[in-house]
Amino acid sequence: TRMEAARRIPHVWWYLDETNSEDLALQVAFFYTTQEAYDYFGASSGWDDKNWVWQRPWYDLVLGVPLGPPEASDDGFMIRREFHRNIVEVNCRTLKGKITPKPA
């Protein structure tokens, strides 16, 4: 939230288990469509150091700065946010996330 951002409190974490570890695209896309200042994404299968694994390619993304707030489609099922280098989309009907690089 804006209040958390103003207070510099990160507020997004994602727990990986056997039900959701297949594809982080949706979780990463959800994060980036709602990200504000001082928000950080982390994905782990536990809370100890041994559970943390570098999630390629997700932790290596360079989106650039957001060019505005997220926008919803007229029916509310698509959320889209444009960044300097990428476009992030979430389809809430199919529960699929997509990050598309912009042409150079």
mmCIF file of N, CA and C in Angstrom:
data_model
loop_
_atom_site.group_PDB
_atom_site.id
_atom_site.type_symbol
_atom_site.label_atom_id
_atom_site.label_comp_id
_atom_site.label_asym_id
_atom_site.label_seq_id
_atom_site.Cartn_x
_atom_site.Cartn_y
_atom_site.Cartn_z
ATOM 1 N N THR A 1 0.843 -1.182 0.000
ATOM 2 C CA THR A 1 0.000 0.000 0.000
ATOM 3 C C THR A 1 0.882 1.237 0.000
ATOM 4 N N ARG A 2 0.281 2.366 -0.278
ATOM 5 C CA ARG A 2 1.053 3.611 -0.295
ATOM 6 C C ARG A 2 1.610 3.934 1.098
ATOM 7 N N MET A 3 0.831 3.639 2.134
ATOM 8 C CA MET A 3 1.315 3.894 3.482
ATOM 9 C C MET A 3 2.537 3.032 3.783
ATOM 10 N N GLU A 4 2.497 1.764 3.373
ATOM 11 C CA GLU A 4 3.656 0.902 3.595
ATOM 12 C C GLU A 4 4.850 1.418 2.804
ATOM 13 N N ALA A 5 4.614 1.877 1.574
ATOM 14 C CA ALA A 5 5.707 2.417 0.766
ATOM 15 C C ALA A 5 6.298 3.656 1.423
ATOM 16 N N ALA A 6 5.433 4.512 1.950
ATOM 17 C CA ALA A 6 5.915 5.724 2.612
ATOM 18 C C ALA A 6 6.754 5.380 3.844
ATOM 19 N N ARG A 7 6.393 4.285 4.496
ATOM 20 C CA ARG A 7 7.139 3.850 5.681
ATOM 21 C C ARG A 7 8.270 2.898 5.318
ATOM 22 N N ARG A 8 8.426 2.601 4.026
ATOM 23 C CA ARG A 8 9.477 1.725 3.513
ATOM 24 C C ARG A 8 9.362 0.306 4.074
ATOM 25 N N ILE A 9 8.154 -0.219 4.111
ATOM 26 C CA ILE A 9 7.915 -1.567 4.604
ATOM 27 C C ILE A 9 7.660 -2.484 3.413
ATOM 28 N N PRO A 10 8.553 -3.433 3.124
ATOM 29 C CA PRO A 10 8.274 -4.379 2.038
ATOM 30 C C PRO A 10 7.117 -5.280 2.430
ATOM 31 N N HIS A 11 6.278 -5.656 1.453
ATOM 32 C CA HIS A 11 5.118 -6.431 1.851
ATOM 33 C C HIS A 11 4.742 -7.594 0.936
ATOM 34 N N VAL A 12 5.599 -8.034 0.060
ATOM 35 C CA VAL A 12 5.241 -9.177 -0.780
ATOM 36 C C VAL A 12 6.254 -10.291 -0.594
ATOM 37 N N TRP A 13 5.747 -11.466 -0.228
ATOM 38 C CA TRP A 13 6.548 -12.684 -0.145
ATOM 39 C C TRP A 13 5.718 -13.781 -0.762
ATOM 40 N N TRP A 14 6.354 -14.776 -1.321
ATOM 41 C CA TRP A 14 5.630 -15.897 -1.911
ATOM 42 C C TRP A 14 6.256 -17.178 -1.409
ATOM 43 N N TYR A 15 5.418 -18.072 -0.916
ATOM 44 C CA TYR A 15 5.893 -19.353 -0.395
ATOM 45 C C TYR A 15 5.710 -20.419 -1.463
ATOM 46 N N LEU A 16 6.769 -21.140 -1.774
ATOM 47 C CA LEU A 16 6.711 -22.204 -2.767
ATOM 48 C C LEU A 16 6.478 -23.542 -2.089
ATOM 49 N N ASP A 17 5.546 -24.295 -2.615
ATOM 50 C CA ASP A 17 5.371 -25.670 -2.168
ATOM 51 C C ASP A 17 4.992 -26.509 -3.377
ATOM 52 N N GLU A 18 4.609 -27.750 -3.148
ATOM 53 C CA GLU A 18 4.332 -28.652 -4.279
ATOM 54 C C GLU A 18 3.139 -28.198 -5.108
ATOM 55 N N THR A 19 2.288 -27.313 -4.595
ATOM 56 C CA THR A 19 1.113 -26.883 -5.353
ATOM 57 C C THR A 19 1.362 -25.677 -6.239
ATOM 58 N N ASN A 20 2.419 -24.920 -6.006
ATOM 59 C CA ASN A 20 2.595 -23.686 -6.769
ATOM 60 C C ASN A 20 4.021 -23.449 -7.257
ATOM 61 N N SER A 21 4.871 -24.449 -7.200
ATOM 62 C CA SER A 21 6.272 -24.233 -7.558
ATOM 63 C C SER A 21 6.550 -24.431 -9.044
ATOM 64 N N GLU A 22 5.554 -24.857 -9.815
ATOM 65 C CA GLU A 22 5.783 -25.139 -11.227
ATOM 66 C C GLU A 22 6.156 -23.900 -12.022
ATOM 67 N N ASP A 23 5.462 -22.805 -11.798
ATOM 68 C CA ASP A 23 5.626 -21.646 -12.656
ATOM 69 C C ASP A 23 5.448 -20.378 -11.835
ATOM 70 N N LEU A 24 6.487 -19.593 -11.746
ATOM 71 C CA LEU A 24 6.406 -18.351 -10.985
ATOM 72 C C LEU A 24 5.896 -17.175 -11.813
ATOM 73 N N ALA A 25 5.588 -17.386 -13.079
ATOM 74 C CA ALA A 25 5.191 -16.273 -13.944
ATOM 75 C C ALA A 25 3.994 -15.509 -13.377
ATOM 76 N N LEU A 26 2.989 -16.209 -12.899
ATOM 77 C CA LEU A 26 1.807 -15.531 -12.360
ATOM 78 C C LEU A 26 2.161 -14.727 -11.114
ATOM 79 N N GLN A 27 2.901 -15.322 -10.194
ATOM 80 C CA GLN A 27 3.246 -14.626 -8.959
ATOM 81 C C GLN A 27 4.122 -13.410 -9.229
ATOM 82 N N VAL A 28 5.083 -13.547 -10.136
ATOM 83 C CA VAL A 28 5.960 -12.429 -10.470
ATOM 84 C C VAL A 28 5.159 -11.325 -11.158
ATOM 85 N N ALA A 29 4.272 -11.696 -12.073
ATOM 86 C CA ALA A 29 3.448 -10.701 -12.761
ATOM 87 C C ALA A 29 2.520 -9.980 -11.786
ATOM 88 N N PHE A 30 1.889 -10.725 -10.867
ATOM 89 C CA PHE A 30 1.066 -10.079 -9.842
ATOM 90 C C PHE A 30 1.890 -9.075 -9.041
ATOM 91 N N PHE A 31 3.076 -9.487 -8.646
ATOM 92 C CA PHE A 31 3.934 -8.590 -7.868
ATOM 93 C C PHE A 31 4.224 -7.302 -8.631
ATOM 94 N N TYR A 32 4.672 -7.421 -9.878
ATOM 95 C CA TYR A 32 5.058 -6.228 -10.627
ATOM 96 C C TYR A 32 3.873 -5.338 -10.996
ATOM 97 N N THR A 33 2.677 -5.908 -11.130
ATOM 98 C CA THR A 33 1.541 -5.032 -11.417
ATOM 99 C C THR A 33 1.135 -4.213 -10.203
ATOM 100 N N THR A 34 1.508 -4.650 -9.009
ATOM 101 C CA THR A 34 1.124 -3.922 -7.792
ATOM 102 C C THR A 34 2.311 -3.295 -7.069
ATOM 103 N N GLN A 35 3.511 -3.514 -7.547
ATOM 104 C CA GLN A 35 4.718 -3.052 -6.862
ATOM 105 C C GLN A 35 4.730 -1.539 -6.690
ATOM 106 N N GLU A 36 5.143 -1.131 -5.517
ATOM 107 C CA GLU A 36 5.382 0.271 -5.242
ATOM 108 C C GLU A 36 6.797 0.404 -4.682
ATOM 109 N N ALA A 37 7.198 1.604 -4.360
ATOM 110 C CA ALA A 37 8.537 1.847 -3.839
ATOM 111 C C ALA A 37 8.794 0.977 -2.612
ATOM 112 N N TYR A 38 9.988 0.428 -2.531
ATOM 113 C CA TYR A 38 10.458 -0.358 -1.393
ATOM 114 C C TYR A 38 9.788 -1.725 -1.261
ATOM 115 N N ASP A 39 9.130 -2.214 -2.321
ATOM 116 C CA ASP A 39 8.591 -3.565 -2.332
ATOM 117 C C ASP A 39 9.630 -4.499 -2.935
ATOM 118 N N TYR A 40 9.743 -5.693 -2.383
ATOM 119 C CA TYR A 40 10.716 -6.667 -2.851
ATOM 120 C C TYR A 40 10.041 -8.018 -2.995
ATOM 121 N N PHE A 41 10.427 -8.764 -3.997
ATOM 122 C CA PHE A 41 9.852 -10.082 -4.234
ATOM 123 C C PHE A 41 10.823 -11.151 -3.764
ATOM 124 N N GLY A 42 10.305 -12.132 -3.062
ATOM 125 C CA GLY A 42 11.107 -13.271 -2.653
ATOM 126 C C GLY A 42 10.301 -14.540 -2.814
ATOM 127 N N ALA A 43 10.926 -15.598 -3.254
ATOM 128 C CA ALA A 43 10.256 -16.888 -3.410
ATOM 129 C C ALA A 43 11.122 -17.955 -2.753
ATOM 130 N N SER A 44 10.501 -18.768 -1.916
ATOM 131 C CA SER A 44 11.246 -19.776 -1.189
ATOM 132 C C SER A 44 10.335 -20.936 -0.834
ATOM 133 N N SER A 45 10.917 -22.080 -0.593
ATOM 134 C CA SER A 45 10.131 -23.231 -0.142
ATOM 135 C C SER A 45 10.199 -23.389 1.378
ATOM 136 N N GLY A 46 10.802 -22.436 2.041
ATOM 137 C CA GLY A 46 10.905 -22.471 3.494
ATOM 138 C C GLY A 46 11.514 -21.185 3.994
ATOM 139 N N TRP A 47 11.737 -21.102 5.270
ATOM 140 C CA TRP A 47 12.192 -19.844 5.854
ATOM 141 C C TRP A 47 13.656 -19.889 6.274
ATOM 142 N N ASP A 48 14.351 -20.965 5.965
ATOM 143 C CA ASP A 48 15.768 -21.075 6.290
ATOM 144 C C ASP A 48 16.610 -20.773 5.055
ATOM 145 N N ASP A 49 17.870 -20.427 5.262
ATOM 146 C CA ASP A 49 18.771 -20.147 4.146
ATOM 147 C C ASP A 49 18.837 -21.296 3.152
ATOM 148 N N LYS A 50 18.794 -22.532 3.638
ATOM 149 C CA LYS A 50 18.913 -23.691 2.748
ATOM 150 C C LYS A 50 17.751 -23.793 1.763
ATOM 151 N N ASN A 51 16.631 -23.116 2.037
ATOM 152 C CA ASN A 51 15.461 -23.182 1.174
ATOM 153 C C ASN A 51 15.479 -22.164 0.045
ATOM 154 N N TRP A 52 16.375 -21.208 0.104
ATOM 155 C CA TRP A 52 16.400 -20.158 -0.914
ATOM 156 C C TRP A 52 17.197 -20.624 -2.120
ATOM 157 N N VAL A 53 16.593 -20.488 -3.284
ATOM 158 C CA VAL A 53 17.224 -20.843 -4.550
ATOM 159 C C VAL A 53 17.042 -19.656 -5.490
ATOM 160 N N TRP A 54 18.080 -19.293 -6.222
ATOM 161 C CA TRP A 54 17.964 -18.198 -7.181
ATOM 162 C C TRP A 54 16.987 -18.621 -8.271
ATOM 163 N N GLN A 55 15.914 -17.892 -8.425
ATOM 164 C CA GLN A 55 14.839 -18.244 -9.351
ATOM 165 C C GLN A 55 15.083 -17.597 -10.715
ATOM 166 N N ARG A 56 15.901 -18.252 -11.530
ATOM 167 C CA ARG A 56 16.126 -17.751 -12.886
ATOM 168 C C ARG A 56 14.912 -18.062 -13.725
ATOM 169 N N PRO A 57 14.483 -17.242 -14.608
ATOM 170 C CA PRO A 57 15.015 -15.924 -14.942
ATOM 171 C C PRO A 57 14.388 -14.806 -14.118
ATOM 172 N N TRP A 58 13.549 -15.151 -13.147
ATOM 173 C CA TRP A 58 12.719 -14.142 -12.481
ATOM 174 C C TRP A 58 13.517 -13.126 -11.691
ATOM 175 N N TYR A 59 14.568 -13.546 -10.994
ATOM 176 C CA TYR A 59 15.338 -12.583 -10.200
ATOM 177 C C TYR A 59 16.287 -11.773 -11.082
ATOM 178 N N ASP A 60 16.460 -12.188 -12.325
ATOM 179 C CA ASP A 60 17.370 -11.488 -13.224
ATOM 180 C C ASP A 60 16.667 -10.467 -14.108
ATOM 181 N N LEU A 61 15.361 -10.301 -13.961
ATOM 182 C CA LEU A 61 14.617 -9.364 -14.805
ATOM 183 C C LEU A 61 15.056 -7.929 -14.563
ATOM 184 N N VAL A 62 15.141 -7.174 -15.636
ATOM 185 C CA VAL A 62 15.382 -5.738 -15.551
ATOM 186 C C VAL A 62 14.219 -5.074 -16.285
ATOM 187 N N LEU A 63 13.216 -4.665 -15.528
ATOM 188 C CA LEU A 63 12.017 -4.098 -16.138
ATOM 189 C C LEU A 63 12.145 -2.617 -16.442
ATOM 190 N N GLY A 64 12.991 -1.941 -15.703
ATOM 191 C CA GLY A 64 13.020 -0.488 -15.781
ATOM 192 C C GLY A 64 11.955 0.085 -14.856
ATOM 193 N N VAL A 65 11.798 1.384 -14.905
ATOM 194 C CA VAL A 65 10.826 2.040 -14.023
ATOM 195 C C VAL A 65 9.419 1.868 -14.576
ATOM 196 N N PRO A 66 8.415 1.804 -13.682
ATOM 197 C CA PRO A 66 7.039 1.751 -14.179
ATOM 198 C C PRO A 66 6.674 3.077 -14.833
ATOM 199 N N LEU A 67 5.937 3.004 -15.932
ATOM 200 C CA LEU A 67 5.539 4.211 -16.656
ATOM 201 C C LEU A 67 4.156 4.697 -16.236
ATOM 202 N N GLY A 68 3.605 4.068 -15.221
ATOM 203 C CA GLY A 68 2.302 4.475 -14.705
ATOM 204 C C GLY A 68 1.739 3.373 -13.831
ATOM 205 N N PRO A 69 0.548 3.599 -13.306
ATOM 206 C CA PRO A 69 -0.085 2.581 -12.463
ATOM 207 C C PRO A 69 -0.614 1.432 -13.323
ATOM 208 N N PRO A 70 -0.981 0.312 -12.695
ATOM 209 C CA PRO A 70 -1.572 -0.782 -13.461
ATOM 210 C C PRO A 70 -2.924 -0.360 -14.028
ATOM 211 N N GLU A 71 -3.270 -0.956 -15.157
ATOM 212 C CA GLU A 71 -4.553 -0.678 -15.792
ATOM 213 C C GLU A 71 -5.318 -1.981 -15.941
ATOM 214 N N ALA A 72 -6.616 -1.943 -15.679
ATOM 215 C CA ALA A 72 -7.466 -3.115 -15.833
ATOM 216 C C ALA A 72 -8.282 -2.996 -17.110
ATOM 217 N N SER A 73 -8.550 -4.134 -17.727
ATOM 218 C CA SER A 73 -9.410 -4.146 -18.912
ATOM 219 C C SER A 73 -10.837 -3.789 -18.496
ATOM 220 N N ASP A 74 -11.679 -3.502 -19.474
ATOM 221 C CA ASP A 74 -13.061 -3.121 -19.180
ATOM 222 C C ASP A 74 -13.801 -4.192 -18.382
ATOM 223 N N ASP A 75 -13.519 -5.462 -18.670
ATOM 224 C CA ASP A 75 -14.200 -6.535 -17.938
ATOM 225 C C ASP A 75 -13.502 -6.875 -16.616
ATOM 226 N N GLY A 76 -12.349 -6.262 -16.360
ATOM 227 C CA GLY A 76 -11.633 -6.455 -15.106
ATOM 228 C C GLY A 76 -10.805 -7.720 -15.009
ATOM 229 N N PHE A 77 -10.749 -8.500 -16.092
ATOM 230 C CA PHE A 77 -10.032 -9.771 -16.027
ATOM 231 C C PHE A 77 -8.572 -9.678 -16.463
ATOM 232 N N MET A 78 -8.186 -8.605 -17.098
ATOM 233 C CA MET A 78 -6.789 -8.416 -17.506
ATOM 234 C C MET A 78 -6.214 -7.213 -16.772
ATOM 235 N N ILE A 79 -5.048 -7.395 -16.201
ATOM 236 C CA ILE A 79 -4.325 -6.298 -15.560
ATOM 237 C C ILE A 79 -3.023 -6.130 -16.317
ATOM 238 N N ARG A 80 -2.699 -4.898 -16.651
ATOM 239 C CA ARG A 80 -1.513 -4.615 -17.466
ATOM 240 C C ARG A 80 -0.778 -3.432 -16.853
ATOM 241 N N ARG A 81 0.539 -3.521 -16.845
ATOM 242 C CA ARG A 81 1.367 -2.402 -16.401
ATOM 243 C C ARG A 81 2.571 -2.308 -17.314
ATOM 244 N N GLU A 82 2.828 -1.115 -17.746
ATOM 245 C CA GLU A 82 3.948 -0.898 -18.661
ATOM 246 C C GLU A 82 5.143 -0.355 -17.892
ATOM 247 N N PHE A 83 6.294 -0.929 -18.194
ATOM 248 C CA PHE A 83 7.565 -0.493 -17.625
ATOM 249 C C PHE A 83 8.450 0.011 -18.759
ATOM 250 N N HIS A 84 9.557 0.609 -18.405
ATOM 251 C CA HIS A 84 10.468 1.165 -19.412
ATOM 252 C C HIS A 84 10.922 0.106 -20.417
ATOM 253 N N ARG A 85 11.201 -1.105 -19.954
ATOM 254 C CA ARG A 85 11.735 -2.147 -20.832
ATOM 255 C C ARG A 85 10.789 -3.314 -21.091
ATOM 256 N N ASN A 86 9.686 -3.420 -20.360
ATOM 257 C CA ASN A 86 8.803 -4.577 -20.467
ATOM 258 C C ASN A 86 7.348 -4.184 -20.263
ATOM 259 N N ILE A 87 6.459 -5.094 -20.652
ATOM 260 C CA ILE A 87 5.037 -4.979 -20.361
ATOM 261 C C ILE A 87 4.655 -6.211 -19.536
ATOM 262 N N VAL A 88 3.986 -5.986 -18.420
ATOM 263 C CA VAL A 88 3.582 -7.063 -17.521
ATOM 264 C C VAL A 88 2.065 -7.194 -17.603
ATOM 265 N N GLU A 89 1.597 -8.436 -17.772
ATOM 266 C CA GLU A 89 0.164 -8.684 -17.871
ATOM 267 C C GLU A 89 -0.235 -9.860 -16.989
ATOM 268 N N VAL A 90 -1.413 -9.744 -16.386
ATOM 269 C CA VAL A 90 -1.997 -10.828 -15.607
ATOM 270 C C VAL A 90 -3.396 -11.069 -16.145
ATOM 271 N N ASN A 91 -3.671 -12.314 -16.494
ATOM 272 C CA ASN A 91 -5.008 -12.708 -16.915
ATOM 273 C C ASN A 91 -5.669 -13.375 -15.707
ATOM 274 N N CYS A 92 -6.600 -12.683 -15.092
ATOM 275 C CA CYS A 92 -7.245 -13.190 -13.878
ATOM 276 C C CYS A 92 -8.272 -14.277 -14.181
ATOM 277 N N ARG A 93 -8.662 -14.422 -15.437
ATOM 278 C CA ARG A 93 -9.596 -15.485 -15.818
ATOM 279 C C ARG A 93 -8.852 -16.819 -15.931
ATOM 280 N N THR A 94 -7.674 -16.796 -16.574
ATOM 281 C CA THR A 94 -6.905 -18.030 -16.778
ATOM 282 C C THR A 94 -5.814 -18.227 -15.730
ATOM 283 N N LEU A 95 -5.582 -17.208 -14.902
ATOM 284 C CA LEU A 95 -4.503 -17.214 -13.910
ATOM 285 C C LEU A 95 -3.151 -17.466 -14.564
ATOM 286 N N LYS A 96 -2.867 -16.674 -15.597
ATOM 287 C CA LYS A 96 -1.583 -16.714 -16.285
ATOM 288 C C LYS A 96 -0.949 -15.340 -16.226
ATOM 289 N N GLY A 97 0.348 -15.309 -15.989
ATOM 290 C CA GLY A 97 1.093 -14.059 -15.993
ATOM 291 C C GLY A 97 2.073 -14.060 -17.151
ATOM 292 N N LYS A 98 2.341 -12.865 -17.668
ATOM 293 C CA LYS A 98 3.245 -12.763 -18.812
ATOM 294 C C LYS A 98 4.056 -11.473 -18.699
ATOM 295 N N ILE A 99 5.351 -11.594 -18.965
ATOM 296 C CA ILE A 99 6.237 -10.429 -19.006
ATOM 297 C C ILE A 99 6.865 -10.419 -20.390
ATOM 298 N N THR A 100 6.576 -9.360 -21.152
ATOM 299 C CA THR A 100 7.006 -9.270 -22.536
ATOM 300 C C THR A 100 8.003 -8.128 -22.708
ATOM 301 N N PRO A 101 9.211 -8.421 -23.175
ATOM 302 C CA PRO A 101 10.167 -7.339 -23.433
ATOM 303 C C PRO A 101 9.652 -6.435 -24.551
ATOM 304 N N LYS A 102 9.915 -5.153 -24.417
ATOM 305 C CA LYS A 102 9.567 -4.198 -25.479
ATOM 306 C C LYS A 102 10.647 -4.265 -26.551
ATOM 307 N N PRO A 103 10.279 -3.990 -27.792
ATOM 308 C CA PRO A 103 11.308 -3.931 -28.837
ATOM 309 C C PRO A 103 12.336 -2.849 -28.518
ATOM 310 N N ALA A 104 13.567 -3.125 -28.810
ATOM 311 C CA ALA A 104 14.645 -2.157 -28.509
ATOM 312 C C ALA A 104 14.565 -0.940 -29.414
#
